[in-house]
């Protein structure tokens, strides 16, 4: 599960909004060095996931819809890219050409499943509040 550029940008958008102020796409894009067209596409997913709220109109923009202590990196990654697999063989329904005689997967599959589990656990271990507080103290 390498984080896609889209996931990276989603995390940066949350960081840009972490101050609690409403911001426009242009402001977010400039601050976080994200192409505005791409930022708009990603922020729509964050709005759909209910992490971000949009305000339309002349004084519109985007603002966090939840406190930073209510979501994690895993929540952001899930909102942006629901396909969170480090290898295609971990996806449900995958047919392995290298399976052994007793399983429907090869012997590497169970090890990759454990690695995937560790990654998911680590992404969900801290809230965004904890992460952003840590980065400002460093």
CSV table of N, CA and C in Angstrom, one decimal:
chain,number,residue,atom,x,y,z
A,1,UNK,N,0.8,-1.2,0.0
A,1,UNK,CA,0.0,0.0,0.0
A,1,UNK,C,0.9,1.2,0.0
A,2,UNK,N,1.5,1.5,-1.1
A,2,UNK,CA,2.2,2.8,-1.2
A,2,UNK,C,1.1,3.8,-1.4
A,3,UNK,N,1.3,4.9,-0.7
A,3,UNK,CA,0.4,6.0,-0.8
A,3,UNK,C,0.4,6.7,-2.1
A,4,UNK,N,-0.7,6.8,-2.8
A,4,UNK,CA,-0.7,7.5,-4.1
A,4,UNK,C,-0.5,9.0,-3.9
A,5,UNK,N,-0.2,9.7,-5.0
A,5,UNK,CA,0.0,11.1,-4.9
A,5,UNK,C,-1.3,11.8,-4.5
A,6,UNK,N,-2.4,11.2,-4.9
A,6,UNK,CA,-3.7,11.7,-4.5
A,6,UNK,C,-3.9,11.6,-3.0
A,7,UNK,N,-3.5,10.5,-2.3
A,7,UNK,CA,-3.6,10.4,-0.9
A,7,UNK,C,-2.7,11.4,-0.2
A,8,UNK,N,-1.5,11.5,-0.7
A,8,UNK,CA,-0.5,12.5,-0.2
A,8,UNK,C,-1.2,13.9,-0.2
A,9,UNK,N,-1.8,14.3,-1.3
A,9,UNK,CA,-2.4,15.6,-1.5
A,9,UNK,C,-3.6,15.7,-0.5
A,10,UNK,N,-4.3,14.6,-0.3
A,10,UNK,CA,-5.5,14.7,0.6
A,10,UNK,C,-5.0,15.0,2.0
A,11,UNK,N,-3.9,14.3,2.4
A,11,UNK,CA,-3.3,14.6,3.8
A,11,UNK,C,-2.9,16.0,3.9
A,12,UNK,N,-2.2,16.5,2.8
A,12,UNK,CA,-1.8,17.9,2.8
A,12,UNK,C,-3.0,18.9,2.9
A,13,UNK,N,-4.1,18.6,2.2
A,13,UNK,CA,-5.2,19.4,2.3
A,13,UNK,C,-5.8,19.5,3.7
A,14,UNK,N,-5.8,18.4,4.4
A,14,UNK,CA,-6.2,18.4,5.8
A,14,UNK,C,-5.3,19.2,6.6
A,15,UNK,N,-4.0,19.1,6.4
A,15,UNK,CA,-3.0,19.9,7.1
A,15,UNK,C,-3.3,21.4,6.9
A,16,UNK,N,-3.6,21.8,5.6
A,16,UNK,CA,-3.8,23.2,5.3
A,16,UNK,C,-5.0,23.7,6.0
A,17,UNK,N,-6.0,22.8,6.2
A,17,UNK,CA,-7.3,23.3,6.9
A,17,UNK,C,-7.2,23.1,8.4
A,18,UNK,N,-6.1,22.5,8.9
A,18,UNK,CA,-6.0,22.2,10.3
A,18,UNK,C,-6.1,23.5,11.2
A,19,UNK,N,-5.8,24.6,10.7
A,19,UNK,CA,-5.9,25.9,11.5
A,19,UNK,C,-7.3,26.2,11.9
A,20,UNK,N,-8.3,25.6,11.2
A,20,UNK,CA,-9.7,25.9,11.6
A,20,UNK,C,-10.3,27.0,10.8
A,21,UNK,N,-9.6,27.7,9.9
A,21,UNK,CA,-10.1,28.8,9.1
A,21,UNK,C,-10.6,28.2,7.7
A,22,UNK,N,-11.6,28.9,7.2
A,22,UNK,CA,-12.1,28.6,5.9
A,22,UNK,C,-11.0,29.0,4.8
A,23,UNK,N,-10.8,28.1,3.9
A,23,UNK,CA,-9.8,28.4,2.8
A,23,UNK,C,-10.3,28.1,1.5
A,24,UNK,N,-9.9,28.8,0.5
A,24,UNK,CA,-10.2,28.5,-0.9
A,24,UNK,C,-9.3,27.5,-1.5
A,25,UNK,N,-9.7,26.9,-2.6
A,25,UNK,CA,-8.8,25.9,-3.3
A,25,UNK,C,-7.5,26.6,-3.7
A,26,UNK,N,-7.6,27.8,-4.1
A,26,UNK,CA,-6.4,28.5,-4.6
A,26,UNK,C,-5.4,28.6,-3.4
A,27,UNK,N,-5.9,29.0,-2.2
A,27,UNK,CA,-5.1,29.2,-1.0
A,27,UNK,C,-4.5,27.9,-0.6
A,28,UNK,N,-5.3,26.8,-0.6
A,28,UNK,CA,-4.8,25.5,-0.2
A,28,UNK,C,-3.7,25.0,-1.2
A,29,UNK,N,-4.0,25.2,-2.5
A,29,UNK,CA,-3.1,24.8,-3.6
A,29,UNK,C,-1.8,25.5,-3.5
A,30,UNK,N,-1.8,26.8,-3.2
A,30,UNK,CA,-0.6,27.6,-3.1
A,30,UNK,C,0.2,27.2,-1.8
A,31,UNK,N,-0.5,27.0,-0.7
A,31,UNK,CA,0.2,26.7,0.5
A,31,UNK,C,0.8,25.3,0.5
A,32,UNK,N,0.1,24.3,-0.1
A,32,UNK,CA,0.6,22.9,-0.1
A,32,UNK,C,1.2,22.5,-1.4
A,33,UNK,N,1.3,23.4,-2.4
A,33,UNK,CA,1.9,23.1,-3.7
A,33,UNK,C,1.2,21.9,-4.4
A,34,UNK,N,-0.1,22.1,-4.5
A,34,UNK,CA,-0.9,21.1,-5.1
A,34,UNK,C,-1.6,21.8,-6.3
A,35,UNK,N,-1.5,21.2,-7.5
A,35,UNK,CA,-2.3,21.8,-8.6
A,35,UNK,C,-3.7,21.9,-8.3
A,36,UNK,N,-4.3,23.1,-8.5
A,36,UNK,CA,-5.6,23.4,-8.1
A,36,UNK,C,-6.7,22.5,-8.7
A,37,UNK,N,-6.5,22.1,-9.9
A,37,UNK,CA,-7.4,21.2,-10.5
A,37,UNK,C,-7.5,19.8,-9.8
A,38,UNK,N,-6.3,19.4,-9.4
A,38,UNK,CA,-6.2,18.1,-8.7
A,38,UNK,C,-6.7,18.3,-7.2
A,39,UNK,N,-6.4,19.4,-6.6
A,39,UNK,CA,-6.9,19.7,-5.3
A,39,UNK,C,-8.5,19.7,-5.2
A,40,UNK,N,-9.1,20.3,-6.2
A,40,UNK,CA,-10.5,20.3,-6.3
A,40,UNK,C,-11.1,18.9,-6.3
A,41,UNK,N,-10.5,18.1,-7.2
A,41,UNK,CA,-11.0,16.7,-7.3
A,41,UNK,C,-10.8,15.9,-6.0
A,42,UNK,N,-9.8,16.1,-5.3
A,42,UNK,CA,-9.5,15.4,-4.0
A,42,UNK,C,-10.4,16.0,-2.9
A,43,UNK,N,-10.6,17.3,-2.9
A,43,UNK,CA,-11.4,17.9,-1.8
A,43,UNK,C,-12.8,17.4,-1.9
A,44,UNK,N,-13.3,17.2,-3.1
A,44,UNK,CA,-14.7,16.6,-3.3
A,44,UNK,C,-14.8,15.3,-2.6
A,45,UNK,N,-13.8,14.5,-2.6
A,45,UNK,CA,-13.8,13.2,-1.9
A,45,UNK,C,-13.8,13.4,-0.4
A,46,UNK,N,-13.0,14.4,0.1
A,46,UNK,CA,-13.0,14.7,1.5
A,46,UNK,C,-14.3,15.3,2.0
A,47,UNK,N,-15.0,16.0,1.1
A,47,UNK,CA,-16.4,16.5,1.5
A,47,UNK,C,-17.3,15.3,1.5
A,48,UNK,N,-17.3,14.5,0.6
A,48,UNK,CA,-18.1,13.3,0.5
A,48,UNK,C,-18.0,12.4,1.8
A,49,UNK,N,-16.7,12.3,2.3
A,49,UNK,CA,-16.5,11.5,3.4
A,49,UNK,C,-16.8,12.2,4.7
A,50,UNK,N,-17.3,13.5,4.6
A,50,UNK,CA,-17.7,14.3,5.8
A,50,UNK,C,-16.6,14.8,6.6
A,51,UNK,N,-15.3,14.8,6.2
A,51,UNK,CA,-14.2,15.4,6.9
A,51,UNK,C,-14.1,16.9,6.7
A,52,UNK,N,-14.6,17.3,5.5
A,52,UNK,CA,-14.5,18.7,5.1
A,52,UNK,C,-15.8,19.1,4.7
A,53,UNK,N,-16.1,20.4,4.9
A,53,UNK,CA,-17.4,21.0,4.6
A,53,UNK,C,-17.1,22.1,3.6
A,54,UNK,N,-18.0,22.3,2.6
A,54,UNK,CA,-17.8,23.4,1.6
A,54,UNK,C,-18.8,24.5,1.9
A,55,UNK,N,-18.4,25.7,1.6
A,55,UNK,CA,-19.3,26.9,1.7
A,55,UNK,C,-19.2,27.5,0.3
A,56,UNK,N,-20.3,27.7,-0.3
A,56,UNK,CA,-20.4,28.3,-1.7
A,56,UNK,C,-20.6,29.8,-1.6
A,57,UNK,N,-20.3,30.4,-2.7
A,57,UNK,CA,-20.6,31.8,-2.8
A,57,UNK,C,-19.3,32.6,-2.8
A,58,UNK,N,-19.5,33.9,-2.8
A,58,UNK,CA,-18.4,34.9,-2.9
A,58,UNK,C,-17.4,34.7,-1.8
A,59,UNK,N,-17.9,34.4,-0.6
A,59,UNK,CA,-17.0,34.2,0.5
A,59,UNK,C,-16.9,32.7,0.9
A,60,UNK,N,-17.0,31.9,-0.1
A,60,UNK,CA,-17.0,30.4,0.1
A,60,UNK,C,-15.6,29.9,0.3
A,61,UNK,N,-15.5,28.6,0.5
A,61,UNK,CA,-14.3,27.9,0.7
A,61,UNK,C,-14.5,26.6,1.4
A,62,UNK,N,-13.5,26.1,2.0
A,62,UNK,CA,-13.5,24.8,2.6
A,62,UNK,C,-13.0,24.9,4.1
A,63,UNK,N,-13.6,24.1,4.9
A,63,UNK,CA,-13.3,24.1,6.3
A,63,UNK,C,-13.4,22.7,6.9
A,64,UNK,N,-12.7,22.3,7.9
A,64,UNK,CA,-12.8,21.0,8.5
A,64,UNK,C,-14.2,20.8,9.0
A,65,UNK,N,-14.8,19.7,8.8
A,65,UNK,CA,-16.2,19.4,9.3
A,65,UNK,C,-16.1,18.6,10.6
A,66,UNK,N,-15.0,18.1,11.0
A,66,UNK,CA,-14.8,17.3,12.2
A,66,UNK,C,-13.5,17.8,12.9
A,67,UNK,N,-13.5,17.7,14.2
A,67,UNK,CA,-12.2,18.0,14.9
A,67,UNK,C,-11.1,17.1,14.5
A,68,UNK,N,-9.9,17.5,14.5
A,68,UNK,CA,-8.7,16.7,14.1
A,68,UNK,C,-8.6,15.5,15.0
A,69,UNK,N,-9.1,15.5,16.2
A,69,UNK,CA,-9.0,14.3,17.0
A,69,UNK,C,-10.0,13.2,16.7
A,70,UNK,N,-10.9,13.4,15.7
A,70,UNK,CA,-11.9,12.4,15.3
A,70,UNK,C,-11.5,11.6,14.1
A,71,UNK,N,-10.3,11.9,13.5
A,71,UNK,CA,-10.0,11.1,12.3
A,71,UNK,C,-8.4,10.9,12.2
A,72,UNK,N,-8.1,9.9,11.5
A,72,UNK,CA,-6.7,9.5,11.3
A,72,UNK,C,-6.2,9.5,9.9
A,73,UNK,N,-4.9,9.2,9.7
A,73,UNK,CA,-4.4,9.1,8.3
A,73,UNK,C,-5.2,8.0,7.6
A,74,UNK,N,-5.5,6.9,8.3
A,74,UNK,CA,-6.3,5.8,7.6
A,74,UNK,C,-7.6,6.3,7.1
A,75,UNK,N,-8.3,7.2,7.8
A,75,UNK,CA,-9.6,7.8,7.4
A,75,UNK,C,-9.4,8.6,6.1
A,76,UNK,N,-8.3,9.3,6.1
A,76,UNK,CA,-8.1,10.2,4.9
A,76,UNK,C,-7.7,9.3,3.7
A,77,UNK,N,-6.9,8.3,3.9
A,77,UNK,CA,-6.5,7.4,2.8
A,77,UNK,C,-7.7,6.6,2.3
A,78,UNK,N,-8.6,6.2,3.2
A,78,UNK,CA,-9.8,5.5,2.8
A,78,UNK,C,-10.7,6.4,2.0
A,79,UNK,N,-10.8,7.6,2.4
A,79,UNK,CA,-11.7,8.6,1.7
A,79,UNK,C,-11.2,8.9,0.3
A,80,UNK,N,-9.9,8.9,0.1
A,80,UNK,CA,-9.3,9.2,-1.2
A,80,UNK,C,-9.2,8.0,-2.0
A,81,UNK,N,-8.7,6.9,-1.5
A,81,UNK,CA,-8.4,5.7,-2.3
A,81,UNK,C,-8.8,4.5,-1.5
A,82,UNK,N,-10.0,4.0,-1.8
A,82,UNK,CA,-10.6,2.9,-1.1
A,82,UNK,C,-9.8,1.5,-1.4
A,83,UNK,N,-9.1,1.5,-2.4
A,83,UNK,CA,-8.3,0.3,-2.8
A,83,UNK,C,-7.0,0.3,-2.0
A,84,UNK,N,-6.9,-0.1,-0.8
A,84,UNK,CA,-5.7,0.0,0.1
A,84,UNK,C,-5.0,-1.3,0.1
A,85,UNK,N,-4.5,-1.8,-1.0
A,85,UNK,CA,-3.7,-3.1,-1.0
A,85,UNK,C,-2.3,-2.8,-1.4
A,86,UNK,N,-1.4,-3.5,-0.7
A,86,UNK,CA,0.0,-3.3,-1.1
A,86,UNK,C,0.4,-4.2,-2.3
A,87,UNK,N,-0.5,-5.2,-2.6
A,87,UNK,CA,-0.3,-6.1,-3.7
A,87,UNK,C,-1.6,-6.5,-4.2
A,88,UNK,N,-1.8,-6.6,-5.5
A,88,UNK,CA,-3.1,-7.0,-6.1
A,88,UNK,C,-3.6,-8.3,-5.5
A,89,UNK,N,-2.7,-9.2,-5.2
A,89,UNK,CA,-3.2,-10.6,-4.7
A,89,UNK,C,-3.9,-10.5,-3.4
A,90,UNK,N,-3.9,-9.3,-2.7
A,90,UNK,CA,-4.6,-9.2,-1.5
A,90,UNK,C,-6.1,-8.8,-1.7
A,91,UNK,N,-6.4,-8.4,-2.9
A,91,UNK,CA,-7.8,-8.0,-3.2
A,91,UNK,C,-8.7,-9.2,-3.2
A,92,UNK,N,-9.9,-9.0,-2.7
A,92,UNK,CA,-10.9,-10.1,-2.7
A,92,UNK,C,-11.1,-10.6,-4.1
A,93,UNK,N,-11.2,-11.9,-4.2
A,93,UNK,CA,-11.4,-12.5,-5.5
A,93,UNK,C,-10.2,-12.8,-6.4
A,94,UNK,N,-9.1,-12.3,-6.0
A,94,UNK,CA,-7.9,-12.5,-6.8
A,94,UNK,C,-7.5,-14.0,-6.9
A,95,UNK,N,-7.2,-14.4,-8.1
A,95,UNK,CA,-6.9,-15.8,-8.4
A,95,UNK,C,-5.3,-15.9,-8.6
A,96,UNK,N,-4.7,-16.6,-7.7
A,96,UNK,CA,-3.2,-16.6,-7.7
A,96,UNK,C,-2.8,-17.8,-8.6
A,97,UNK,N,-1.9,-17.5,-9.5
A,97,UNK,CA,-1.3,-18.5,-10.4
A,97,UNK,C,-0.2,-19.3,-9.7
A,98,UNK,N,0.2,-18.9,-8.5
A,98,UNK,CA,1.3,-19.6,-7.8
A,98,UNK,C,0.8,-20.3,-6.5
A,99,UNK,N,-0.5,-20.5,-6.4
A,99,UNK,CA,-1.1,-21.1,-5.2
A,99,UNK,C,-0.5,-22.5,-4.9
A,100,UNK,N,-0.5,-22.9,-3.6
A,100,UNK,CA,0.0,-24.2,-3.3
A,100,UNK,C,-1.2,-25.2,-3.3
A,101,UNK,N,-1.0,-26.4,-3.1
A,101,UNK,CA,-2.1,-27.4,-3.2
A,101,UNK,C,-3.2,-27.3,-2.1
A,102,UNK,N,-2.9,-26.7,-1.0
A,102,UNK,CA,-3.8,-26.6,0.1
A,102,UNK,C,-4.5,-25.3,0.3
A,103,UNK,N,-4.1,-24.3,-0.5
A,103,UNK,CA,-4.6,-22.9,-0.3
A,103,UNK,C,-5.0,-22.3,-1.6
A,104,UNK,N,-5.7,-21.3,-1.6
A,104,UNK,CA,-6.0,-20.6,-2.9
A,104,UNK,C,-5.1,-19.5,-3.2
A,105,UNK,N,-4.0,-19.3,-2.3
A,105,UNK,CA,-3.0,-18.3,-2.5
A,105,UNK,C,-1.6,-18.9,-2.4
A,106,UNK,N,-0.6,-18.2,-2.8
A,106,UNK,CA,0.7,-18.7,-2.7
A,106,UNK,C,1.2,-18.5,-1.3
A,107,UNK,N,2.4,-19.1,-0.9
A,107,UNK,CA,2.9,-19.0,0.4
A,107,UNK,C,3.2,-17.6,0.8
A,108,UNK,N,3.5,-16.7,-0.1
A,108,UNK,CA,3.8,-15.3,0.2
A,108,UNK,C,2.6,-14.5,0.7
A,109,UNK,N,1.5,-14.9,0.2
A,109,UNK,CA,0.2,-14.2,0.5
A,109,UNK,C,0.0,-13.9,2.0
A,110,UNK,N,0.2,-14.9,2.8
A,110,UNK,CA,-0.1,-14.7,4.2
A,110,UNK,C,0.9,-13.7,4.8
A,111,UNK,N,2.1,-13.7,4.4
A,111,UNK,CA,3.1,-12.8,4.9
A,111,UNK,C,2.7,-11.3,4.5
A,112,UNK,N,2.3,-11.2,3.2
A,112,UNK,CA,1.8,-9.9,2.7
A,112,UNK,C,0.6,-9.4,3.5
A,113,UNK,N,-0.3,-10.3,3.8
A,113,UNK,CA,-1.5,-10.0,4.6
A,113,UNK,C,-1.1,-9.4,5.9
A,114,UNK,N,-0.1,-10.0,6.6
A,114,UNK,CA,0.4,-9.5,7.9
A,114,UNK,C,1.0,-8.1,7.7
A,115,UNK,N,1.8,-7.9,6.7
A,115,UNK,CA,2.4,-6.6,6.4
A,115,UNK,C,1.3,-5.6,6.2
A,116,UNK,N,0.3,-5.9,5.4
A,116,UNK,CA,-0.8,-5.0,5.1
A,116,UNK,C,-1.5,-4.6,6.4
A,117,UNK,N,-1.7,-5.6,7.3
A,117,UNK,CA,-2.3,-5.4,8.6
A,117,UNK,C,-1.5,-4.4,9.4
A,118,UNK,N,-0.2,-4.5,9.4
A,118,UNK,CA,0.6,-3.6,10.2
A,118,UNK,C,0.5,-2.2,9.7
A,119,UNK,N,0.5,-2.1,8.3
A,119,UNK,CA,0.4,-0.7,7.7
A,119,UNK,C,-0.9,-0.1,8.1
A,120,UNK,N,-2.0,-0.8,8.0
A,120,UNK,CA,-3.3,-0.3,8.3
A,120,UNK,C,-3.4,0.1,9.7
A,121,UNK,N,-2.9,-0.7,10.6
A,121,UNK,CA,-2.9,-0.4,12.0
A,121,UNK,C,-2.1,0.9,12.3
A,122,UNK,N,-0.9,1.0,11.7
A,122,UNK,CA,-0.1,2.2,11.9
A,122,UNK,C,-0.8,3.5,11.4
A,123,UNK,N,-1.4,3.4,10.2
A,123,UNK,CA,-2.2,4.5,9.7
A,123,UNK,C,-3.3,5.0,10.6
A,124,UNK,N,-3.9,4.0,11.3
A,124,UNK,CA,-5.0,4.4,12.2
A,124,UNK,C,-4.6,4.6,13.7
A,125,UNK,N,-3.3,4.5,14.0
A,125,UNK,CA,-2.8,4.6,15.4
A,125,UNK,C,-3.0,5.9,16.0
A,126,UNK,N,-2.8,7.0,15.3
A,126,UNK,CA,-2.8,8.3,15.9
A,126,UNK,C,-3.9,9.2,15.2
A,127,UNK,N,-4.5,10.1,15.9
A,127,UNK,CA,-5.4,11.0,15.3
A,127,UNK,C,-4.6,12.1,14.5
A,128,UNK,N,-5.2,12.8,13.7
A,128,UNK,CA,-4.6,13.9,12.9
A,128,UNK,C,-4.1,15.0,13.9
A,129,UNK,N,-4.9,15.2,15.0
A,129,UNK,CA,-4.5,16.1,16.0
A,129,UNK,C,-3.1,15.8,16.6
A,130,UNK,N,-3.0,14.5,16.9
A,130,UNK,CA,-1.7,14.0,17.5
A,130,UNK,C,-0.5,14.2,16.5
A,131,UNK,N,-0.8,13.8,15.3
A,131,UNK,CA,0.2,13.9,14.2
A,131,UNK,C,0.7,15.4,14.0
A,132,UNK,N,-0.3,16.2,13.8
A,132,UNK,CA,0.0,17.6,13.5
A,132,UNK,C,0.6,18.4,14.7
A,133,UNK,N,0.2,18.0,15.9
A,133,UNK,CA,0.9,18.6,17.1
A,133,UNK,C,2.4,18.1,17.2
A,134,UNK,N,2.6,16.8,16.9
A,134,UNK,CA,4.0,16.3,16.9
A,134,UNK,C,4.8,17.0,15.9
A,135,UNK,N,4.3,17.3,14.7
A,135,UNK,CA,5.1,18.0,13.6
A,135,UNK,C,5.4,19.4,14.0
A,136,UNK,N,4.5,20.1,14.7
A,136,UNK,CA,4.8,21.5,15.1
A,136,UNK,C,5.8,21.6,16.2
A,137,UNK,N,5.9,20.5,17.0
A,137,UNK,CA,6.8,20.5,18.1
A,137,UNK,C,8.2,20.1,17.7
A,138,UNK,N,8.4,19.4,16.6
A,138,UNK,CA,9.7,19.0,16.1
A,138,UNK,C,10.5,20.1,15.6
